[in-house]
mmCIF file of C-alpha atoms in Angstrom:
data_model
loop_
_atom_site.group_PDB
_atom_site.id
_atom_site.type_symbol
_atom_site.label_atom_id
_atom_site.label_comp_id
_atom_site.label_asym_id
_atom_site.label_seq_id
_atom_site.Cartn_x
_atom_site.Cartn_y
_atom_site.Cartn_z
ATOM 1 C CA MET A 30 80.298 -72.503 -116.208
ATOM 2 C CA ALA A 31 76.847 -72.403 -114.485
ATOM 3 C CA ARG A 32 74.455 -73.426 -117.468
ATOM 4 C CA PRO A 33 71.870 -70.635 -118.845
ATOM 5 C CA GLN A 34 68.524 -71.056 -117.204
ATOM 6 C CA VAL A 35 65.589 -72.182 -119.265
ATOM 7 C CA ALA A 36 62.752 -69.876 -119.565
ATOM 8 C CA PHE A 37 59.096 -70.167 -118.735
ATOM 9 C CA ASP A 38 56.248 -67.955 -118.207
ATOM 10 C CA VAL A 39 54.403 -67.327 -114.621
ATOM 11 C CA GLY A 40 51.009 -66.848 -114.332
ATOM 12 C CA ILE A 41 49.697 -65.212 -110.747
ATOM 13 C CA VAL A 42 46.187 -65.052 -109.485
ATOM 14 C CA ASP A 43 45.484 -63.167 -106.637
ATOM 15 C CA ASP A 44 42.406 -60.534 -105.828
ATOM 16 C CA HIS A 45 44.842 -58.595 -103.904
ATOM 17 C CA PRO A 46 47.064 -56.340 -106.333
ATOM 18 C CA VAL A 47 49.483 -55.787 -103.900
ATOM 19 C CA VAL A 48 50.580 -59.239 -103.594
ATOM 20 C CA ILE A 49 50.436 -59.588 -107.863
ATOM 21 C CA ASP A 50 52.974 -56.218 -107.933
ATOM 22 C CA GLY A 51 55.246 -57.807 -105.113
ATOM 23 C CA VAL A 52 55.220 -61.293 -106.324
ATOM 24 C CA ARG A 53 56.082 -59.815 -110.311
ATOM 25 C CA ALA A 54 59.062 -57.923 -108.524
ATOM 26 C CA TRP A 55 60.720 -61.192 -107.202
ATOM 27 C CA LEU A 56 60.168 -62.673 -110.238
ATOM 28 C CA ALA A 57 61.736 -60.135 -112.063
ATOM 29 C CA GLU A 58 64.834 -60.755 -110.622
ATOM 30 C CA GLU A 59 65.017 -64.604 -111.621
ATOM 31 C CA PRO A 60 66.461 -64.707 -114.783
ATOM 32 C CA GLY A 61 64.533 -66.360 -117.570
ATOM 33 C CA VAL A 62 61.640 -65.905 -115.796
ATOM 34 C CA ARG A 63 58.645 -63.748 -117.297
ATOM 35 C CA VAL A 64 55.218 -62.824 -115.791
ATOM 36 C CA GLY A 65 52.182 -63.325 -118.822
ATOM 37 C CA HIS A 66 48.990 -63.755 -117.098
ATOM 38 C CA THR A 67 47.996 -62.125 -114.113
ATOM 39 C CA GLY A 68 44.471 -61.779 -111.911
ATOM 40 C CA ASP A 69 42.057 -62.238 -109.155
ATOM 41 C CA THR A 70 40.030 -65.214 -110.569
ATOM 42 C CA THR A 71 40.532 -68.318 -112.235
ATOM 43 C CA ALA A 72 37.339 -68.366 -114.405
ATOM 44 C CA ASP A 73 39.338 -67.969 -117.988
ATOM 45 C CA LEU A 74 42.212 -70.152 -116.828
ATOM 46 C CA CYS A 75 42.723 -73.286 -118.414
ATOM 47 C CA SER A 76 45.677 -75.564 -118.776
ATOM 48 C CA GLY A 77 48.462 -73.699 -120.653
ATOM 49 C CA THR A 78 47.587 -70.146 -119.774
ATOM 50 C CA ALA A 79 51.235 -70.621 -118.598
ATOM 51 C CA ASP A 80 54.636 -72.852 -117.752
ATOM 52 C CA VAL A 81 53.399 -72.145 -113.955
ATOM 53 C CA LEU A 82 50.597 -70.610 -112.110
ATOM 54 C CA ILE A 83 51.104 -68.875 -109.016
ATOM 55 C CA VAL A 84 47.774 -69.616 -107.303
ATOM 56 C CA ASP A 85 46.254 -67.637 -104.054
ATOM 57 C CA LEU A 86 43.771 -70.428 -102.323
ATOM 58 C CA ASN A 87 41.231 -67.669 -101.258
ATOM 59 C CA LEU A 88 39.852 -65.185 -104.078
ATOM 60 C CA ASN A 89 36.897 -62.735 -103.660
ATOM 61 C CA GLY A 90 36.063 -64.579 -100.324
ATOM 62 C CA ARG A 91 35.903 -68.131 -101.964
ATOM 63 C CA LEU A 92 37.987 -71.240 -101.515
ATOM 64 C CA VAL A 93 39.180 -71.878 -104.812
ATOM 65 C CA LEU A 94 40.380 -75.968 -104.039
ATOM 66 C CA PRO A 95 37.949 -76.903 -106.897
ATOM 67 C CA ASP A 96 39.747 -75.255 -109.349
ATOM 68 C CA VAL A 97 42.898 -75.512 -108.211
ATOM 69 C CA GLY A 98 42.155 -79.248 -108.510
ATOM 70 C CA ALA A 99 40.737 -78.879 -112.740
ATOM 71 C CA LEU A 100 43.689 -76.939 -113.537
ATOM 72 C CA ALA A 101 46.130 -80.103 -112.046
ATOM 73 C CA ALA A 102 44.182 -82.320 -114.048
ATOM 74 C CA ALA A 103 44.185 -80.490 -117.067
ATOM 75 C CA GLY A 104 47.459 -80.502 -117.269
ATOM 76 C CA GLN A 105 48.873 -76.653 -115.852
ATOM 77 C CA ARG A 106 51.577 -77.021 -113.157
ATOM 78 C CA VAL A 107 50.401 -75.132 -110.247
ATOM 79 C CA VAL A 108 51.518 -73.180 -106.897
ATOM 80 C CA VAL A 109 49.163 -72.365 -104.457
ATOM 81 C CA PHE A 110 50.393 -69.219 -102.498
ATOM 82 C CA SER A 111 48.378 -68.829 -99.330
ATOM 83 C CA GLN A 112 48.052 -67.246 -95.967
ATOM 84 C CA PHE A 113 46.144 -70.414 -94.582
ATOM 85 C CA THR A 114 48.338 -73.323 -93.532
ATOM 86 C CA ASP A 115 45.727 -75.723 -91.798
ATOM 87 C CA ALA A 116 47.486 -79.167 -92.145
ATOM 88 C CA SER A 117 44.004 -80.480 -93.969
ATOM 89 C CA LEU A 118 43.850 -78.118 -96.266
ATOM 90 C CA VAL A 119 47.348 -78.280 -97.528
ATOM 91 C CA MET A 120 47.304 -81.552 -97.372
ATOM 92 C CA ASP A 121 44.381 -81.315 -99.938
ATOM 93 C CA VAL A 122 45.554 -78.735 -102.061
ATOM 94 C CA LEU A 123 48.656 -81.032 -102.741
ATOM 95 C CA ASP A 124 45.796 -84.019 -103.036
ATOM 96 C CA MET A 125 44.086 -82.372 -105.530
ATOM 97 C CA GLY A 126 47.608 -82.205 -107.913
ATOM 98 C CA ALA A 127 49.273 -79.208 -106.927
ATOM 99 C CA SER A 128 52.560 -78.737 -107.802
ATOM 100 C CA GLY A 129 53.365 -77.078 -104.684
ATOM 101 C CA PHE A 130 52.101 -75.353 -101.909
ATOM 102 C CA VAL A 131 53.953 -72.524 -100.489
ATOM 103 C CA ALA A 132 52.824 -70.335 -97.209
ATOM 104 C CA LYS A 133 52.502 -66.548 -97.914
ATOM 105 C CA SER A 134 54.961 -65.758 -94.247
ATOM 106 C CA GLU A 135 57.525 -68.156 -96.269
ATOM 107 C CA GLY A 136 58.089 -65.575 -98.157
ATOM 108 C CA GLN A 137 60.373 -64.639 -101.504
ATOM 109 C CA ALA A 138 62.776 -67.063 -101.330
ATOM 110 C CA HIS A 139 60.760 -70.359 -100.759
ATOM 111 C CA LEU A 140 58.406 -69.138 -103.610
ATOM 112 C CA LEU A 141 60.926 -68.489 -105.981
ATOM 113 C CA HIS A 142 62.376 -71.980 -105.140
ATOM 114 C CA ALA A 143 58.872 -73.767 -105.742
ATOM 115 C CA VAL A 144 57.863 -71.904 -109.002
ATOM 116 C CA ARG A 145 61.740 -73.041 -110.400
ATOM 117 C CA ALA A 146 60.959 -76.430 -109.551
ATOM 118 C CA ALA A 147 57.369 -76.467 -110.405
ATOM 119 C CA ALA A 148 58.194 -75.522 -114.009
ATOM 120 C CA ALA A 149 61.153 -78.131 -114.452
ATOM 121 C CA ASP A 150 58.455 -81.042 -112.438
ATOM 122 C CA ARG A 151 60.649 -81.434 -109.690
ATOM 123 C CA PRO A 152 59.099 -81.400 -106.291
ATOM 124 C CA TYR A 153 59.751 -79.477 -103.453
ATOM 125 C CA VAL A 154 58.893 -79.060 -100.092
ATOM 126 C CA PRO A 155 59.470 -75.646 -98.117
ATOM 127 C CA PRO A 156 59.038 -75.850 -94.351
ATOM 128 C CA THR A 157 55.032 -75.389 -94.023
ATOM 129 C CA THR A 158 54.465 -78.291 -95.795
ATOM 130 C CA ALA A 159 57.365 -80.509 -94.184
ATOM 131 C CA GLY A 160 55.776 -80.123 -91.176
ATOM 132 C CA VAL A 161 52.423 -81.352 -92.555
ATOM 133 C CA LEU A 162 53.840 -84.451 -94.137
ATOM 134 C CA VAL A 163 55.996 -85.214 -91.347
ATOM 135 C CA CYS A 164 52.441 -84.900 -88.986
ATOM 136 C CA ASP A 165 50.181 -86.512 -90.919
ATOM 137 C CA ARG A 166 48.855 -89.970 -89.942
ATOM 138 C CA SER A 167 46.880 -91.182 -93.189
ATOM 139 C CA PRO A 168 48.901 -93.947 -95.056
ATOM 140 C CA VAL A 169 51.477 -93.116 -97.293
ATOM 141 C CA SER A 170 50.169 -93.570 -100.437
ATOM 142 C CA PRO A 171 49.440 -90.676 -102.535
ATOM 143 C CA ARG A 172 46.328 -89.834 -103.564
ATOM 144 C CA LEU A 173 46.548 -90.078 -107.607
ATOM 145 C CA SER A 174 43.974 -88.679 -109.509
ATOM 146 C CA GLN A 175 41.533 -90.577 -112.232
ATOM 147 C CA GLN A 176 43.770 -89.408 -114.802
ATOM 148 C CA GLU A 177 46.826 -89.923 -113.189
ATOM 149 C CA ARG A 178 46.099 -93.683 -112.434
ATOM 150 C CA THR A 179 44.966 -94.522 -116.077
ATOM 151 C CA SER A 180 47.822 -92.678 -117.662
ATOM 152 C CA LEU A 181 50.113 -94.745 -115.209
ATOM 153 C CA LEU A 182 48.368 -98.036 -115.896
ATOM 154 C CA TRP A 183 48.657 -97.911 -119.974
ATOM 155 C CA TRP A 184 51.888 -96.215 -119.598
ATOM 156 C CA PHE A 185 53.120 -99.706 -117.469
ATOM 157 C CA GLN A 186 51.034 -102.043 -120.101
ATOM 158 C CA SER A 187 54.190 -100.726 -122.791
ATOM 159 C CA MET A 188 51.840 -98.053 -124.643
ATOM 160 C CA SER A 189 53.505 -95.581 -125.778
ATOM 161 C CA LYS A 190 52.628 -91.847 -124.140
ATOM 162 C CA ALA A 191 51.732 -91.215 -127.284
ATOM 163 C CA SER A 192 49.004 -94.120 -127.667
ATOM 164 C CA VAL A 193 48.027 -93.393 -123.935
ATOM 165 C CA ALA A 194 47.289 -89.408 -125.151
ATOM 166 C CA ARG A 195 44.942 -91.169 -128.392
ATOM 167 C CA ARG A 196 43.262 -93.583 -126.246
ATOM 168 C CA MET A 197 42.431 -90.758 -123.311
ATOM 169 C CA GLY A 198 41.922 -88.318 -125.356
ATOM 170 C CA VAL A 199 44.324 -85.316 -124.625
ATOM 171 C CA SER A 200 47.767 -84.034 -125.751
ATOM 172 C CA VAL A 201 51.206 -86.182 -125.235
ATOM 173 C CA HIS A 202 52.188 -83.646 -122.819
ATOM 174 C CA THR A 203 49.592 -83.801 -120.615
ATOM 175 C CA VAL A 204 50.005 -87.814 -120.226
ATOM 176 C CA ASP A 205 53.093 -86.809 -119.775
ATOM 177 C CA MET A 206 52.628 -84.118 -117.129
ATOM 178 C CA TYR A 207 50.316 -86.678 -115.219
ATOM 179 C CA ILE A 208 53.219 -89.412 -115.081
ATOM 180 C CA LYS A 209 55.471 -86.368 -113.771
ATOM 181 C CA ARG A 210 52.903 -85.046 -111.256
ATOM 182 C CA ALA A 211 52.637 -88.767 -110.093
ATOM 183 C CA ARG A 212 56.307 -88.988 -109.804
ATOM 184 C CA VAL A 213 55.941 -85.898 -107.217
ATOM 185 C CA LYS A 214 52.891 -87.134 -105.166
ATOM 186 C CA TYR A 215 55.445 -89.897 -104.252
ATOM 187 C CA ALA A 216 58.872 -87.815 -103.775
ATOM 188 C CA GLN A 217 56.582 -85.645 -101.398
ATOM 189 C CA VAL A 218 55.196 -88.861 -99.101
ATOM 190 C CA GLY A 219 59.531 -89.742 -99.028
ATOM 191 C CA ARG A 220 58.898 -93.042 -101.801
ATOM 192 C CA PRO A 221 61.002 -91.419 -104.786
ATOM 193 C CA ALA A 222 59.724 -93.215 -107.989
ATOM 194 C CA PRO A 223 62.559 -91.630 -110.873
ATOM 195 C CA THR A 224 62.423 -94.581 -113.217
ATOM 196 C CA LYS A 225 59.420 -95.975 -114.975
ATOM 197 C CA ALA A 226 60.242 -99.743 -112.762
ATOM 198 C CA ASP A 227 60.566 -97.737 -109.620
ATOM 199 C CA MET A 228 57.361 -96.088 -110.545
ATOM 200 C CA LEU A 229 55.622 -99.733 -111.350
ATOM 201 C CA ALA A 230 56.797 -101.021 -108.374
ATOM 202 C CA ARG A 231 55.098 -98.316 -105.893
ATOM 203 C CA ALA A 232 51.646 -99.016 -107.802
ATOM 204 C CA ILE A 233 51.999 -102.371 -107.260
ATOM 205 C CA GLU A 234 52.589 -101.867 -104.291
ATOM 206 C CA ASP A 235 49.958 -99.285 -103.251
ATOM 207 C CA GLY A 236 47.459 -101.773 -104.931
ATOM 208 C CA LEU A 237 46.867 -99.086 -107.728
ATOM 209 C CA VAL A 238 47.899 -101.854 -110.569
ATOM 210 C CA THR A 239 48.286 -105.591 -110.475
ATOM 211 C CA PRO A 240 50.762 -107.914 -111.859
ATOM 212 C CA GLY A 241 48.123 -109.326 -114.168
ATOM 213 C CA GLU A 242 46.319 -105.480 -115.681
ATOM 214 C CA VAL A 243 50.268 -104.902 -116.659
ATOM 215 C CA ALA A 244 51.093 -108.119 -118.012
ATOM 216 C CA HIS A 245 47.551 -108.354 -120.378
ATOM 217 C CA PRO A 246 47.359 -105.580 -122.215
ATOM 218 C CA THR A 247 43.962 -106.443 -123.378
ATOM 219 C CA ARG A 248 43.080 -105.280 -119.691
ATOM 220 C CA ARG A 249 42.899 -101.698 -119.937
ATOM 221 C CA THR A 250 39.635 -100.487 -117.771
ATOM 222 C CA PRO A 251 40.991 -97.508 -115.975
ATOM 223 C CA PRO A 252 41.290 -98.238 -112.423
ATOM 224 C CA PRO A 253 38.888 -97.163 -109.990
ATOM 225 C CA ALA A 254 39.230 -93.607 -107.635
#
């Protein structure tokens, strides 16, 4: 017997109404997916606007990469859906913390897979992203945001997520999102870290934390960016 699909809300941000209408029609075919916010700007958006936001990278003639980074840093799941597929731009999108990148030419199936994966905090790598990651010659260490690094360090120091949230001045949900996003980034570069022990090993390997920082909880200075 198939498990029921978990319901979640999706927002769509694109400056072409025909794209919004098309994506809305695609999502209407998906059980449990509800379309909420739609628009052509990220100006009024914040964390919690939707469970997943589908965002075009070029809105009204402006690349909104900084907006994507700000939304991701606030804990919002963002799937970028763009006609721009330059390798450096795709890597920038992933480094900014987006949950996924789908080229508009990849169409309905890949976008829906990416949206469902983002809603479940799982990685999904469509062909364009896979090609960029395979060809990327940069180090295989993912670039984590300052918030992701800080939440990981304090979590490794045996602080509960609630304690980390209080210290960072954010919600427990946001801390959980930072940690899950770091896991997704490691999976995207082929170094999955499904458990806390795996994540700690990866962080030590990459110099994000030192054994001393983990062994001495009083050393709670956030790691450098």
